[in-house]
Structures are given as C-alpha cells and as structure tokens.
Amino acid sequence: MAQLKLASSASQAVVEDRGGCRKEHGDVLMQETTISISSLPSAVRAVLERTAVLDIHTHLFDPSMGSMLLWGVDEMLTYHYLAAELFRARPDLDCETYWRLPPAARADLAWQELFVRRAPVSEVCTGALTVFQALGLDPNAETLQEARAFFRGVRLEQHVDRVLRLAGVERLCMTNDPLDPDEQTAWASGFPRDARFLAAVRLDSSLLGWPGAVPRLRAMGYDVEEALSGMTMAEIRRFLEETCVRMDAQYFALSLPPEFSYPEPQSPAVNLLTHAVAPVARQLKRPVALMIGARRGANPALRLAGDSVGTADLTALERLVCDFGDVRWLVTTLARENTHALCVAARKFKNLTPFGCWWFMNNPSLIRETTRMRLEMLGFTFVAQHSDARVLEHLIYKWSHARKIIAEVLTERYAALLETGRRVTTADLERDARALFDGGLVAPDGRAE
Ligand code: HDL
Ligand code: ZN
C-alpha cells in the first residue's frame, strides 16, 4: 500500500510510492495512489487546499476600478452582516445615528460591541478574526489601532495578490451592474483588466421593477418603451449583447423574489428574462445565473442589511429550465427550505446547475447540510461554493471556512466508497475537487462556454 505523505505546503506533494504509476502534474508528482481510510481526511484537506477556485459570485471589483473595490479593516467591520448584528447587540442604537457615523467610528463600535464585549461566535465575526489571523493581526486587540496601522502600509496591488493566494482563489466573477453610474464611467473610459477579475452582467436594476430602468436605458441610446412593445425587446437584446461583449462577461445574473412565477402570471422581469435574456444567453453561449428567494427591503432602516428571505415554489424554475433546455441555468436559492427541491430539480434537468451556499445559507451548519445533500443527490455536478465577498479580505475567511466543511463532507462520502471496496486515488480527489471549484462555467461535457 503506497504511503502518501502530503507536504504541509499545498504546492508540493511528496509521495513515497511502492506501486502505481507516477505521473507529472504541474510541479507536483501525483500518484494514482490508493488512499487508506486513515490518510483520507488529510489527503482530502490537502487536495482542497491546493485546488484553485473560480469564485463565481462576488461583489469585488478589478483593482483598476478604483474605490469600487472595498478592502481594509474598516470596510470589513462595517460589512452589512456586522451592522445587522450590531443593532441586535445594541438595540438602543438608532439606525440613522449609526448610518451618520463616519466608517471608522462604525467600525470601532462594531469592534467594541461584537468582538471585545462579547465572544465573537457568529460566522461573520469569526470570519473577521480568521482574516486577522491570516494577516498576522491580533484577534485579541482592544482597539483597531494596530489593524489600521497595518492597512495604512498596504500597497493594494501586492495586497490583492496576497489575499487571493491566501484564499486559494485563482479567478473570481464581479457583479457588474451596467446601469450603475460608477460602472458606466469605468467601462466607458476603459481600464486595464486584471485577468483574475472576470465580469458578470447583473440585471436586477435593468429588469426588476420595470419600467424603472427605461429612462436610463433610453439615455444610453436604447429605444425602449415602458410597455415592452415595439422595438423594446429587440433593443433590450441589443443592450444585453453589447454589454456582455463590452465586459467580456462570463454570464448574465438576476435575483428573483420568492414569489416569482412562470409561465403565468409573468412579471415584466420574467417576461424580459424569457424574451430577451435567454435568447441572448443562448446566442452568446453564456449561462444565466438565477438567485432566488431574496425579499428586498424587509427592514428599510437597515439599508443593505435589511433584506430578508422567502421560500420559493421551484415549480416555476423547473418549467423555465424545461422550456429553455438549450440554455445553461446556474441557480442558487436563499431559503434553506429550497435546498432539497433545487437538488431534485437539478436531477431532472441537466442544464440546471446549483451553485454555492448563498448569503444566509453561507454558515457552517448550512454549508454542511447543503453539500451533503448535493453530493448524495448530484455527485460532483454542482458548484460547491461562491464567496459573495463584498470586501477583498472576505475571500480569506469565506473560502477557508467553506473548504474545511466541504473537506469533512467529501471525506464522509469517500469513506463510504472505501467501505464498498472501491479504491479512492489522489487522481480521484484532484479531479473531483476541480469539478466542485471550477465555478460551473465549464459545460458538463467539458466544453468551455
Ligand atoms: O443579491 C445579491 O447578490 C446578494 O448577495 C446581496 O448582495 C446581499 O446583500 C449580500 O451581500 N449577500 O451576501
Ligand atoms: Zn451577492
């Protein structure tokens, strides 16, 4: 039995082998080595650690897009997830008073109330300390003075390289809203692209709340009317195609409320989805990502932190995916109650790929439950995770925490295989990890979109 000793550094696996064929794999000699039950946990963890990720959904931006890319300790501690938790820790705190504070004061307040005066056990608090630890900052600091001094000395270009390396993220997709004024300025003037920051056309502001987008679309030169009549659908298709080409976007994305219905009654957004987005996605061979279940503005006083969740009837999704069988649909759902139905729908429709543990689902207990369910029902035909990172350093904790849990669940599944007598090799681990972490942008038969 070959003994597999994986070096602590992810970049090199040292293998002693008395059998099996050796083969080059990059700078690492990989083995068709059967892994024993005792070495399985460490082998799975090591493979996931060194498997580069395409993070298919983030709110990060190419560093060339300037201040649109959020980074640093104050951005981390004023993240809307933490704001929501601060209002719970300090119910006496008036929301508008908080929003009027300068970011540093908001960050100090969060640090004192959530990290110093209480054990920071929530996922987003623990996550912030995972980032502190990775960057060599003191998680027991009484104030943010040391952390701020560290970030004052940061050169963004090097910091981006360091954060992506620490997070094991090779490439990531931005969330690009073509109607956002800052985005319009950036794309109109052009900027040197960082190849690691891929684009994704987010259509919420264009399609949801129709006809709210009509004035901005007309100002961009698209002859659209509120009534979706005349040239409007053709002009929306032109808008989508031109935007996707300009951004070299990987996919189109739209979030949908829990009550979305198809085919009837069709909201203007779903009408536009089926008559404009799906045809252009088909023509450009781009997937469409649907993010279902967000109830926006449940508590407007919390602003971005005020969105909630609703359970969707995924019958509508199944009908949509069935009617557009030649379009690839990447889907994530926000309600825990939708996780199982999404797995079943994916079993029915090969053009439907579940992705990630989105937002309120991105917690250890739910990543574990979701990944178990998906492996049990879909094998490796899903995208295990996306970070949804809003602040650059989020990548470190969101991927560190996710990899740990996905490794535990994967180990369970491989152990069940070993019990049947089926061998599990390092080649199995490498291939399967790539399938889970490739962002779903490679078609199931291996063709790139
Ligand atoms: O709609 C989305 O893409 C969500 O991810 C929202 O941006 C949400 O506010 C968020 O950041 N979730 O993590
Ligand atoms: Zn998001």
CSV table of C-alpha atoms and ligand atoms in Angstrom, one decimal:
chain,number,residue,atom,x,y,z
A,1,MET,CA,0.0,0.0,0.0
A,2,ALA,CA,1.6,3.3,-1.0
A,3,GLN,CA,2.1,5.7,1.8
A,4,LEU,CA,1.0,9.2,0.8
A,5,LYS,CA,2.7,11.9,2.8
A,6,LEU,CA,1.3,15.3,1.7
A,7,ALA,CA,3.7,18.1,2.4
A,8,SER,CA,2.3,20.8,4.7
A,9,SER,CA,2.7,23.4,1.9
A,10,ALA,CA,-0.1,22.9,-0.6
A,11,SER,CA,2.2,23.4,-3.5
A,12,GLN,CA,4.1,20.2,-3.2
A,13,ALA,CA,3.0,16.7,-2.5
A,14,VAL,CA,5.8,14.4,-1.5
A,15,VAL,CA,4.9,10.9,-2.3
A,16,GLU,CA,6.6,7.7,-1.5
A,17,ASP,CA,5.2,5.0,-3.6
A,18,ARG,CA,6.0,1.3,-3.9
A,19,GLY,CA,3.4,0.8,-6.6
A,20,GLY,CA,1.1,2.6,-9.0
A,21,CYS,CA,2.2,4.8,-11.9
A,22,ARG,CA,3.8,8.1,-11.2
A,23,LYS,CA,2.7,11.0,-13.4
A,24,GLU,CA,3.7,14.6,-13.7
A,25,HIS,CA,1.0,17.1,-12.6
A,26,GLY,CA,2.4,20.5,-12.8
A,27,ASP,CA,5.3,20.8,-10.3
A,28,VAL,CA,3.8,18.1,-8.2
A,29,LEU,CA,4.4,14.4,-8.9
A,30,MET,CA,0.9,13.0,-8.5
A,31,GLN,CA,0.1,9.3,-8.0
A,32,GLU,CA,-2.7,7.0,-8.9
A,33,THR,CA,-2.2,6.1,-5.3
A,34,THR,CA,-4.9,4.4,-3.4
A,35,ILE,CA,-5.6,6.3,-0.2
A,36,SER,CA,-6.2,4.4,3.0
A,37,ILE,CA,-9.1,5.2,5.3
A,38,SER,CA,-6.6,6.6,7.9
A,39,SER,CA,-5.0,9.0,5.5
A,40,LEU,CA,-8.2,10.0,3.8
A,41,PRO,CA,-9.0,13.1,5.9
A,42,SER,CA,-5.6,14.7,5.5
A,43,ALA,CA,-5.5,13.8,1.8
A,44,VAL,CA,-8.9,15.4,1.1
A,45,ARG,CA,-8.0,18.5,3.1
A,46,ALA,CA,-4.6,18.8,1.3
A,47,VAL,CA,-6.2,18.5,-2.2
A,48,LEU,CA,-8.9,21.0,-1.4
A,49,GLU,CA,-6.3,23.4,0.0
A,50,ARG,CA,-4.3,23.3,-3.2
A,51,THR,CA,-7.3,23.2,-5.7
A,52,ALA,CA,-7.6,26.7,-7.1
A,53,VAL,CA,-11.1,28.2,-7.2
A,54,LEU,CA,-13.0,30.2,-9.7
A,55,ASP,CA,-15.3,32.2,-7.3
A,56,ILE,CA,-18.4,32.6,-9.4
A,57,HIS,CA,-20.1,35.3,-7.4
A,58,THR,CA,-18.6,38.2,-5.6
A,59,HIS,CA,-19.2,41.9,-5.2
A,60,LEU,CA,-15.5,42.7,-5.6
A,61,PHE,CA,-14.1,44.8,-8.4
A,62,ASP,CA,-11.0,44.9,-10.6
A,63,PRO,CA,-8.4,47.0,-8.7
A,64,SER,CA,-8.3,49.2,-11.8
A,65,MET,CA,-11.9,50.2,-11.0
A,66,GLY,CA,-10.6,52.2,-8.0
A,67,SER,CA,-12.7,52.8,-4.9
A,68,MET,CA,-15.3,50.4,-6.2
A,69,LEU,CA,-13.1,47.6,-4.8
A,70,LEU,CA,-13.6,47.6,-1.0
A,71,TRP,CA,-10.8,46.5,1.2
A,72,GLY,CA,-9.3,47.0,4.7
A,73,VAL,CA,-10.4,46.7,8.3
A,74,ASP,CA,-13.0,49.5,8.4
A,75,GLU,CA,-14.7,48.1,5.3
A,76,MET,CA,-14.6,44.6,6.9
A,77,LEU,CA,-16.1,45.8,10.2
A,78,THR,CA,-18.8,47.9,8.6
A,79,TYR,CA,-20.0,45.0,6.4
A,80,HIS,CA,-23.7,44.9,6.4
A,81,TYR,CA,-23.8,41.5,8.0
A,82,LEU,CA,-22.0,43.0,11.0
A,83,ALA,CA,-24.2,46.1,11.0
A,84,ALA,CA,-27.3,43.8,11.5
A,85,GLU,CA,-25.6,42.0,14.4
A,86,LEU,CA,-24.5,45.3,16.0
A,87,PHE,CA,-28.1,46.6,16.0
A,88,ARG,CA,-29.0,43.4,17.9
A,89,ALA,CA,-26.2,43.8,20.4
A,90,ARG,CA,-27.1,47.4,20.9
A,91,PRO,CA,-30.9,47.7,20.5
A,92,ASP,CA,-30.7,51.2,21.9
A,93,LEU,CA,-28.6,52.3,18.9
A,94,ASP,CA,-30.7,54.3,16.5
A,95,CYS,CA,-30.1,53.2,12.9
A,96,GLU,CA,-29.9,56.7,11.4
A,97,THR,CA,-27.5,57.7,14.1
A,98,TYR,CA,-25.3,54.7,13.1
A,99,TRP,CA,-25.5,55.4,9.4
A,100,ARG,CA,-24.5,59.1,10.0
A,101,LEU,CA,-21.3,58.0,11.8
A,102,PRO,CA,-18.0,58.0,9.7
A,103,PRO,CA,-16.9,54.5,8.7
A,104,ALA,CA,-14.1,54.4,11.3
A,105,ALA,CA,-16.5,55.2,14.1
A,106,ARG,CA,-18.9,52.5,12.9
A,107,ALA,CA,-16.0,50.0,12.7
A,108,ASP,CA,-14.9,50.9,16.3
A,109,LEU,CA,-18.4,50.5,17.6
A,110,ALA,CA,-18.7,47.0,16.0
A,111,TRP,CA,-15.3,46.0,17.3
A,112,GLN,CA,-16.1,47.0,20.9
A,113,GLU,CA,-19.6,45.6,20.9
A,114,LEU,CA,-19.2,42.4,18.9
A,115,PHE,CA,-15.5,41.4,19.4
A,116,VAL,CA,-14.4,42.9,22.8
A,117,ARG,CA,-17.5,43.0,25.0
A,118,ARG,CA,-18.9,39.7,23.6
A,119,ALA,CA,-17.3,36.4,22.3
A,120,PRO,CA,-17.5,36.9,18.5
A,121,VAL,CA,-19.0,33.5,17.8
A,122,SER,CA,-21.2,34.4,14.8
A,123,GLU,CA,-19.9,33.3,11.4
A,124,VAL,CA,-19.2,36.8,10.1
A,125,CYS,CA,-17.4,37.7,13.4
A,126,THR,CA,-15.4,34.6,13.5
A,127,GLY,CA,-14.7,35.2,9.8
A,128,ALA,CA,-13.2,38.6,10.5
A,129,LEU,CA,-10.9,37.0,13.0
A,130,THR,CA,-9.9,34.3,10.5
A,131,VAL,CA,-8.8,37.2,8.3
A,132,PHE,CA,-6.9,38.9,11.2
A,133,GLN,CA,-5.1,35.6,11.9
A,134,ALA,CA,-4.2,35.1,8.2
A,135,LEU,CA,-2.8,38.6,8.1
A,136,GLY,CA,-0.9,38.4,11.4
A,137,LEU,CA,-3.2,40.8,13.2
A,138,ASP,CA,-4.1,40.4,16.9
A,139,PRO,CA,-7.6,39.0,17.3
A,140,ASN,CA,-7.5,40.0,21.0
A,141,ALA,CA,-6.7,43.6,20.4
A,142,GLU,CA,-8.7,46.1,22.5
A,143,THR,CA,-8.8,48.6,19.6
A,144,LEU,CA,-8.3,48.7,15.8
A,145,GLN,CA,-5.2,50.8,16.1
A,146,GLU,CA,-2.8,48.0,15.1
A,147,ALA,CA,-5.0,46.8,12.3
A,148,ARG,CA,-5.4,50.3,10.8
A,149,ALA,CA,-1.6,50.8,11.0
A,150,PHE,CA,-1.2,47.5,9.1
A,151,PHE,CA,-3.5,48.5,6.3
A,152,ARG,CA,-2.0,52.0,6.1
A,153,GLY,CA,1.2,50.3,5.0
A,154,VAL,CA,-0.6,48.1,2.4
A,155,ARG,CA,0.1,48.5,-1.3
A,156,LEU,CA,-3.1,47.4,-3.0
A,157,GLU,CA,-1.5,45.6,-5.9
A,158,GLN,CA,0.6,43.4,-3.6
A,159,HIS,CA,-2.3,43.0,-1.2
A,160,VAL,CA,-4.6,41.7,-3.9
A,161,ASP,CA,-2.0,39.1,-4.8
A,162,ARG,CA,-1.6,38.1,-1.1
A,163,VAL,CA,-5.3,37.9,-0.4
A,164,LEU,CA,-6.0,35.8,-3.5
A,165,ARG,CA,-3.1,33.5,-2.7
A,166,LEU,CA,-4.2,33.1,1.0
A,167,ALA,CA,-7.7,32.4,-0.1
A,168,GLY,CA,-6.7,30.0,-2.9
A,169,VAL,CA,-8.8,32.0,-5.4
A,170,GLU,CA,-7.4,31.9,-8.9
A,171,ARG,CA,-10.2,33.9,-10.6
A,172,LEU,CA,-13.4,35.5,-9.4
A,173,CYS,CA,-16.5,37.0,-11.0
A,174,MET,CA,-17.5,40.5,-10.2
A,175,THR,CA,-21.1,41.7,-10.1
A,176,ASN,CA,-21.3,44.3,-12.8
A,177,ASP,CA,-24.5,46.4,-13.0
A,178,PRO,CA,-24.5,48.1,-16.4
A,179,LEU,CA,-26.9,50.8,-15.1
A,180,ASP,CA,-24.7,51.7,-12.2
A,181,PRO,CA,-23.2,55.2,-12.8
A,182,ASP,CA,-19.7,54.3,-11.4
A,183,GLU,CA,-19.6,51.2,-13.6
A,184,GLN,CA,-20.8,53.1,-16.7
A,185,THR,CA,-17.9,55.6,-16.1
A,186,ALA,CA,-15.4,52.8,-15.7
A,187,TRP,CA,-16.5,50.8,-18.8
A,188,ALA,CA,-16.9,53.8,-20.9
A,189,SER,CA,-13.4,55.1,-20.2
A,190,GLY,CA,-12.0,51.6,-20.3
A,191,PHE,CA,-9.4,50.3,-17.8
A,192,PRO,CA,-6.5,47.8,-17.9
A,193,ARG,CA,-8.3,44.5,-17.0
A,194,ASP,CA,-6.8,42.2,-14.3
A,195,ALA,CA,-7.4,38.8,-15.9
A,196,ARG,CA,-8.3,37.3,-12.4
A,197,PHE,CA,-11.4,39.6,-12.2
A,198,LEU,CA,-14.0,38.3,-14.6
A,199,ALA,CA,-17.2,40.2,-15.4
A,200,ALA,CA,-20.8,39.1,-14.9
A,201,VAL,CA,-23.7,41.2,-16.1
A,202,ARG,CA,-26.1,41.7,-13.2
A,203,LEU,CA,-29.6,42.6,-14.4
A,204,ASP,CA,-31.6,43.4,-11.3
A,205,SER,CA,-31.6,47.2,-11.9
A,206,SER,CA,-32.4,46.7,-15.6
A,207,LEU,CA,-35.2,44.1,-15.3
A,208,LEU,CA,-36.6,44.1,-11.7
A,209,GLY,CA,-39.0,47.0,-11.0
A,210,TRP,CA,-39.6,47.5,-14.8
A,211,PRO,CA,-40.3,50.1,-16.2
A,212,GLY,CA,-38.0,51.9,-13.7
A,213,ALA,CA,-34.9,51.3,-15.9
A,214,VAL,CA,-36.5,52.9,-19.0
A,215,PRO,CA,-35.1,56.4,-18.6
A,216,ARG,CA,-31.6,55.2,-18.0
A,217,LEU,CA,-31.7,52.7,-20.9
A,218,ARG,CA,-33.1,55.4,-23.2
A,219,ALA,CA,-30.3,57.8,-22.0
A,220,MET,CA,-27.8,55.0,-23.1
A,221,GLY,CA,-29.4,55.1,-26.6
A,222,TYR,CA,-31.7,52.1,-26.4
A,223,ASP,CA,-35.1,52.7,-27.9
A,224,VAL,CA,-37.2,51.1,-25.2
A,225,GLU,CA,-40.7,51.8,-24.1
A,226,GLU,CA,-42.4,51.1,-20.8
A,227,ALA,CA,-45.0,48.8,-22.4
A,228,LEU,CA,-42.4,46.3,-23.6
A,229,SER,CA,-43.9,46.9,-27.1
A,230,GLY,CA,-42.5,47.8,-30.5
A,231,MET,CA,-38.7,47.7,-30.6
A,232,THR,CA,-38.3,47.3,-26.9
A,233,MET,CA,-37.5,43.6,-26.7
A,234,ALA,CA,-35.1,43.9,-29.7
A,235,GLU,CA,-33.4,46.9,-28.0
A,236,ILE,CA,-33.1,45.1,-24.7
A,237,ARG,CA,-31.5,42.2,-26.6
A,238,ARG,CA,-29.1,44.7,-28.2
A,239,PHE,CA,-28.3,46.2,-24.8
A,240,LEU,CA,-27.6,42.7,-23.3
A,241,GLU,CA,-25.4,41.7,-26.2
A,242,GLU,CA,-23.4,44.9,-26.3
A,243,THR,CA,-23.0,44.9,-22.5
A,244,CYS,CA,-21.8,41.3,-22.4
A,245,VAL,CA,-19.3,41.8,-25.3
A,246,ARG,CA,-18.0,45.1,-23.8
A,247,MET,CA,-17.4,43.5,-20.4
A,248,ASP,CA,-16.4,40.1,-21.9
A,249,ALA,CA,-18.8,38.8,-19.3
A,250,GLN,CA,-19.0,35.1,-18.2
A,251,TYR,CA,-22.7,35.0,-17.6
A,252,PHE,CA,-25.9,37.0,-17.0
A,253,ALA,CA,-27.3,37.1,-13.5
A,254,LEU,CA,-30.6,38.1,-12.0
A,255,SER,CA,-32.0,37.7,-8.5
A,256,LEU,CA,-35.7,36.8,-8.3
A,257,PRO,CA,-38.1,37.2,-5.3
A,258,PRO,CA,-39.5,34.1,-3.7
A,259,GLU,CA,-42.9,34.6,-5.4
A,260,PHE,CA,-41.6,34.6,-9.0
A,261,SER,CA,-43.8,32.7,-11.3
A,262,TYR,CA,-43.6,31.2,-14.7
A,263,PRO,CA,-45.2,30.8,-17.2
A,264,GLU,CA,-48.1,32.7,-15.7
A,265,PRO,CA,-48.6,35.2,-14.3
A,266,GLN,CA,-45.4,36.6,-15.8
A,267,SER,CA,-43.9,39.7,-14.2
A,268,PRO,CA,-42.2,42.1,-16.6
A,269,ALA,CA,-38.9,40.9,-15.3
A,270,VAL,CA,-39.7,37.3,-16.1
A,271,ASN,CA,-41.1,38.4,-19.5
A,272,LEU,CA,-37.8,40.1,-20.2
A,273,LEU,CA,-35.9,37.1,-18.9
A,274,THR,CA,-37.6,34.8,-21.3
A,275,HIS,CA,-37.8,37.0,-24.4
A,276,ALA,CA,-34.5,38.9,-24.1
A,277,VAL,CA,-32.0,37.4,-21.6
A,278,ALA,CA,-32.5,33.7,-22.5
A,279,PRO,CA,-32.2,34.2,-26.3
A,280,VAL,CA,-29.1,36.4,-26.0
A,281,ALA,CA,-27.5,33.9,-23.5
A,282,ARG,CA,-28.2,31.1,-26.0
A,283,GLN,CA,-26.7,33.2,-28.9
A,284,LEU,CA,-23.6,34.1,-26.9
A,285,LYS,CA,-23.3,30.7,-25.2
A,286,ARG,CA,-23.4,32.2,-21.8
A,287,PRO,CA,-25.1,30.7,-18.7
A,288,VAL,CA,-27.8,32.6,-16.9
A,289,ALA,CA,-27.5,32.7,-13.1
A,290,LEU,CA,-30.7,32.9,-11.1
A,291,MET,CA,-30.5,33.8,-7.4
A,292,ILE,CA,-33.9,33.1,-5.9
A,293,GLY,CA,-35.6,34.0,-2.6
A,294,ALA,CA,-34.4,37.4,-1.6
A,295,ARG,CA,-37.1,39.6,-0.1
A,296,ARG,CA,-35.6,43.1,-0.6
A,297,GLY,CA,-36.2,45.8,1.9
A,298,ALA,CA,-37.9,43.8,4.7
A,299,ASN,CA,-36.5,46.4,7.1
A,300,PRO,CA,-35.5,49.5,5.1
A,301,ALA,CA,-33.9,51.2,8.2
A,302,LEU,CA,-31.1,48.6,7.9
A,303,ARG,CA,-30.4,49.6,4.3
A,304,LEU,CA,-28.3,46.8,2.6
A,305,ALA,CA,-28.7,44.8,5.8
A,306,GLY,CA,-32.5,45.0,5.6
A,307,ASP,CA,-33.1,42.3,3.0
A,308,SER,CA,-34.8,39.0,4.2
A,309,VAL,CA,-35.6,35.6,2.8
A,310,GLY,CA,-38.6,33.8,1.4
A,311,THR,CA,-39.3,30.2,0.2
A,312,ALA,CA,-39.9,29.9,-3.5
A,313,ASP,CA,-42.1,27.4,-5.3
A,314,LEU,CA,-39.4,25.9,-7.6
A,315,THR,CA,-42.1,24.6,-10.0
A,316,ALA,CA,-41.7,27.8,-11.8
A,317,LEU,CA,-37.9,27.3,-12.1
A,318,GLU,CA,-38.4,23.7,-13.4
A,319,ARG,CA,-40.9,25.0,-16.1
A,320,LEU,CA,-38.4,27.7,-17.1
A,321,VAL,CA,-35.4,25.4,-17.3
A,322,CYS,CA,-37.5,22.8,-19.2
A,323,ASP,CA,-38.8,25.4,-21.7
A,324,PHE,CA,-35.3,26.7,-22.3
A,325,GLY,CA,-33.4,23.4,-22.4
A,326,ASP,CA,-30.6,24.8,-24.6
A,327,VAL,CA,-29.7,27.5,-22.0
A,328,ARG,CA,-27.5,26.7,-19.1
A,329,TRP,CA,-29.0,27.8,-15.8
A,330,LEU,CA,-26.8,28.3,-12.7
A,331,VAL,CA,-29.2,28.6,-9.7
A,332,THR,CA,-28.8,29.3,-6.0
A,333,THR,CA,-31.6,29.6,-3.5
A,334,LEU,CA,-31.7,31.7,-0.4
A,335,ALA,CA,-34.1,29.7,1.7
A,336,ARG,CA,-32.9,26.6,3.5
A,337,GLU,CA,-36.3,25.0,2.7
A,338,ASN,CA,-35.5,25.3,-1.1
A,339,THR,CA,-32.2,23.4,-0.9
A,340,HIS,CA,-33.7,19.9,-1.4
A,341,ALA,CA,-36.1,20.9,-4.1
A,342,LEU,CA,-33.2,22.5,-6.0
A,343,CYS,CA,-31.3,19.3,-5.9
A,344,VAL,CA,-34.3,17.3,-7.2
A,345,ALA,CA,-34.8,19.9,-10.0
A,346,ALA,CA,-31.1,19.5,-10.9
A,347,ARG,CA,-31.6,15.8,-11.2
A,348,LYS,CA,-34.5,16.4,-13.6
A,349,PHE,CA,-32.7,18.9,-15.8
A,350,LYS,CA,-29.1,18.5,-16.8
A,351,ASN,CA,-29.0,22.2,-17.9
A,352,LEU,CA,-29.6,23.3,-14.3
A,353,THR,CA,-26.5,23.6,-12.1
A,354,PRO,CA,-26.9,24.5,-8.4
A,355,PHE,CA,-24.2,26.8,-7.1
A,356,GLY,CA,-22.9,27.9,-3.8
A,357,CYS,CA,-24.4,28.5,-0.3
A,358,TRP,CA,-25.8,32.0,-0.8
A,359,TRP,CA,-25.9,34.7,1.9
A,360,PHE,CA,-28.0,33.4,4.8
A,361,MET,CA,-27.0,29.9,3.6
A,362,ASN,CA,-23.3,30.6,3.9
A,363,ASN,CA,-23.0,29.4,7.5
A,364,PRO,CA,-21.1,26.2,8.6
A,365,SER,CA,-24.2,24.3,9.6
A,366,LEU,CA,-26.0,25.0,6.3
A,367,ILE,CA,-22.9,24.6,4.1
A,368,ARG,CA,-22.5,21.1,5.7
A,369,GLU,CA,-26.2,20.2,5.2
A,370,THR,CA,-26.3,21.6,1.6
A,371,THR,CA,-23.1,20.0,0.5
A,372,ARG,CA,-24.1,16.6,1.9
A,373,MET,CA,-27.4,16.8,0.2
A,374,ARG,CA,-25.9,17.8,-3.2
A,375,LEU,CA,-23.1,15.1,-3.1
A,376,GLU,CA,-25.7,12.5,-2.2
A,377,MET,CA,-28.1,13.5,-5.0
A,378,LEU,CA,-25.8,15.1,-7.7
A,379,GLY,CA,-22.4,13.6,-7.3
A,380,PHE,CA,-19.9,16.3,-8.4
A,381,THR,CA,-22.3,18.1,-10.8
A,382,PHE,CA,-22.7,21.3,-8.8
A,383,VAL,CA,-20.6,24.3,-7.9
A,384,ALA,CA,-19.7,23.8,-4.2
A,385,GLN,CA,-19.4,27.4,-3.2
A,386,HIS,CA,-19.1,31.1,-4.1
A,387,SER,CA,-18.0,33.7,-1.6
A,388,ASP,CA,-20.3,36.6,-2.2
A,389,ALA,CA,-17.4,38.6,-0.9
A,390,ARG,CA,-18.0,42.4,-0.7
A,391,VAL,CA,-14.7,43.3,0.9
A,392,LEU,CA,-11.5,41.9,-0.6
A,393,GLU,CA,-10.3,40.2,2.6
A,394,HIS,CA,-13.6,38.3,2.9
A,395,LEU,CA,-12.2,35.9,0.4
A,396,ILE,CA,-9.8,34.6,3.0
A,397,TYR,CA,-12.4,33.6,5.6
A,398,LYS,CA,-15.2,32.6,3.3
A,399,TRP,CA,-13.0,30.1,1.4
A,400,SER,CA,-11.1,28.9,4.5
A,401,HIS,CA,-14.3,28.1,6.3
A,402,ALA,CA,-16.0,26.6,3.3
A,403,ARG,CA,-13.0,24.4,2.3
A,404,LYS,CA,-12.9,23.0,5.8
A,405,ILE,CA,-16.5,21.9,5.8
A,406,ILE,CA,-16.6,20.7,2.2
A,407,ALA,CA,-13.5,18.6,3.0
A,408,GLU,CA,-15.3,17.0,6.0
A,409,VAL,CA,-18.3,16.1,3.9
A,410,LEU,CA,-16.3,14.9,1.0
A,411,THR,CA,-14.3,12.7,3.4
A,412,GLU,CA,-17.5,11.1,4.6
A,413,ARG,CA,-18.5,10.3,1.0
A,414,TYR,CA,-15.1,8.8,0.0
A,415,ALA,CA,-15.0,6.8,3.2
A,416,ALA,CA,-18.4,5.3,2.3
A,417,LEU,CA,-16.7,4.3,-1.1
A,418,LEU,CA,-13.7,2.7,0.6
A,419,GLU,CA,-16.1,0.6,2.7
A,420,THR,CA,-17.5,-0.9,-0.6
A,421,GLY,CA,-14.0,-1.9,-1.7
A,422,ARG,CA,-13.9,0.8,-4.4
A,423,ARG,CA,-10.4,2.4,-4.3
A,424,VAL,CA,-10.1,6.1,-4.0
A,425,THR,CA,-7.0,7.6,-5.5
A,426,THR,CA,-5.3,11.0,-5.4
A,427,ALA,CA,-6.4,11.4,-9.1
A,428,ASP,CA,-10.0,11.0,-8.0
A,429,LEU,CA,-9.6,13.7,-5.3
A,430,GLU,CA,-7.9,16.1,-7.7
A,431,ARG,CA,-10.5,15.6,-10.5
A,432,ASP,CA,-13.5,15.8,-8.2
A,433,ALA,CA,-12.2,18.9,-6.3
A,434,ARG,CA,-11.7,20.7,-9.7
A,435,ALA,CA,-15.3,19.9,-10.6
A,436,LEU,CA,-16.6,21.4,-7.3
A,437,PHE,CA,-14.4,24.5,-7.6
A,438,ASP,CA,-14.5,25.4,-11.3
A,439,GLY,CA,-17.4,27.9,-10.9
A,440,GLY,CA,-19.7,25.9,-13.2
A,441,LEU,CA,-18.5,27.9,-16.3
A,442,VAL,CA,-17.3,24.7,-18.0
A,443,ALA,CA,-20.2,22.9,-19.7
A,444,PRO,CA,-20.8,19.3,-18.3
A,445,ASP,CA,-19.1,17.8,-21.3
A,446,GLY,CA,-16.0,19.8,-20.6
A,447,ARG,CA,-16.5,22.4,-23.3
A,448,ALA,CA,-15.8,25.9,-22.1
A,449,GLU,CA,-18.8,28.1,-22.5
B,1,HDL,O1,-28.1,39.9,-4.4
B,1,HDL,C1,-27.0,39.5,-4.0
B,1,HDL,O2,-26.1,39.3,-4.8
B,1,HDL,C2,-26.8,39.3,-2.6
B,1,HDL,O3,-25.6,38.6,-2.4
B,1,HDL,C3,-26.7,40.7,-1.9
B,1,HDL,O4,-25.7,41.4,-2.5
B,1,HDL,C4,-26.5,40.6,-0.3
B,1,HDL,O5,-26.6,41.9,0.2
B,1,HDL,C5,-25.2,40.0,0.0
B,1,HDL,O6,-24.2,40.7,0.0
B,1,HDL,N1,-25.2,38.8,0.4
B,1,HDL,O7,-24.0,38.2,0.9
B,2,ZN,ZN,-24.3,38.7,-3.9
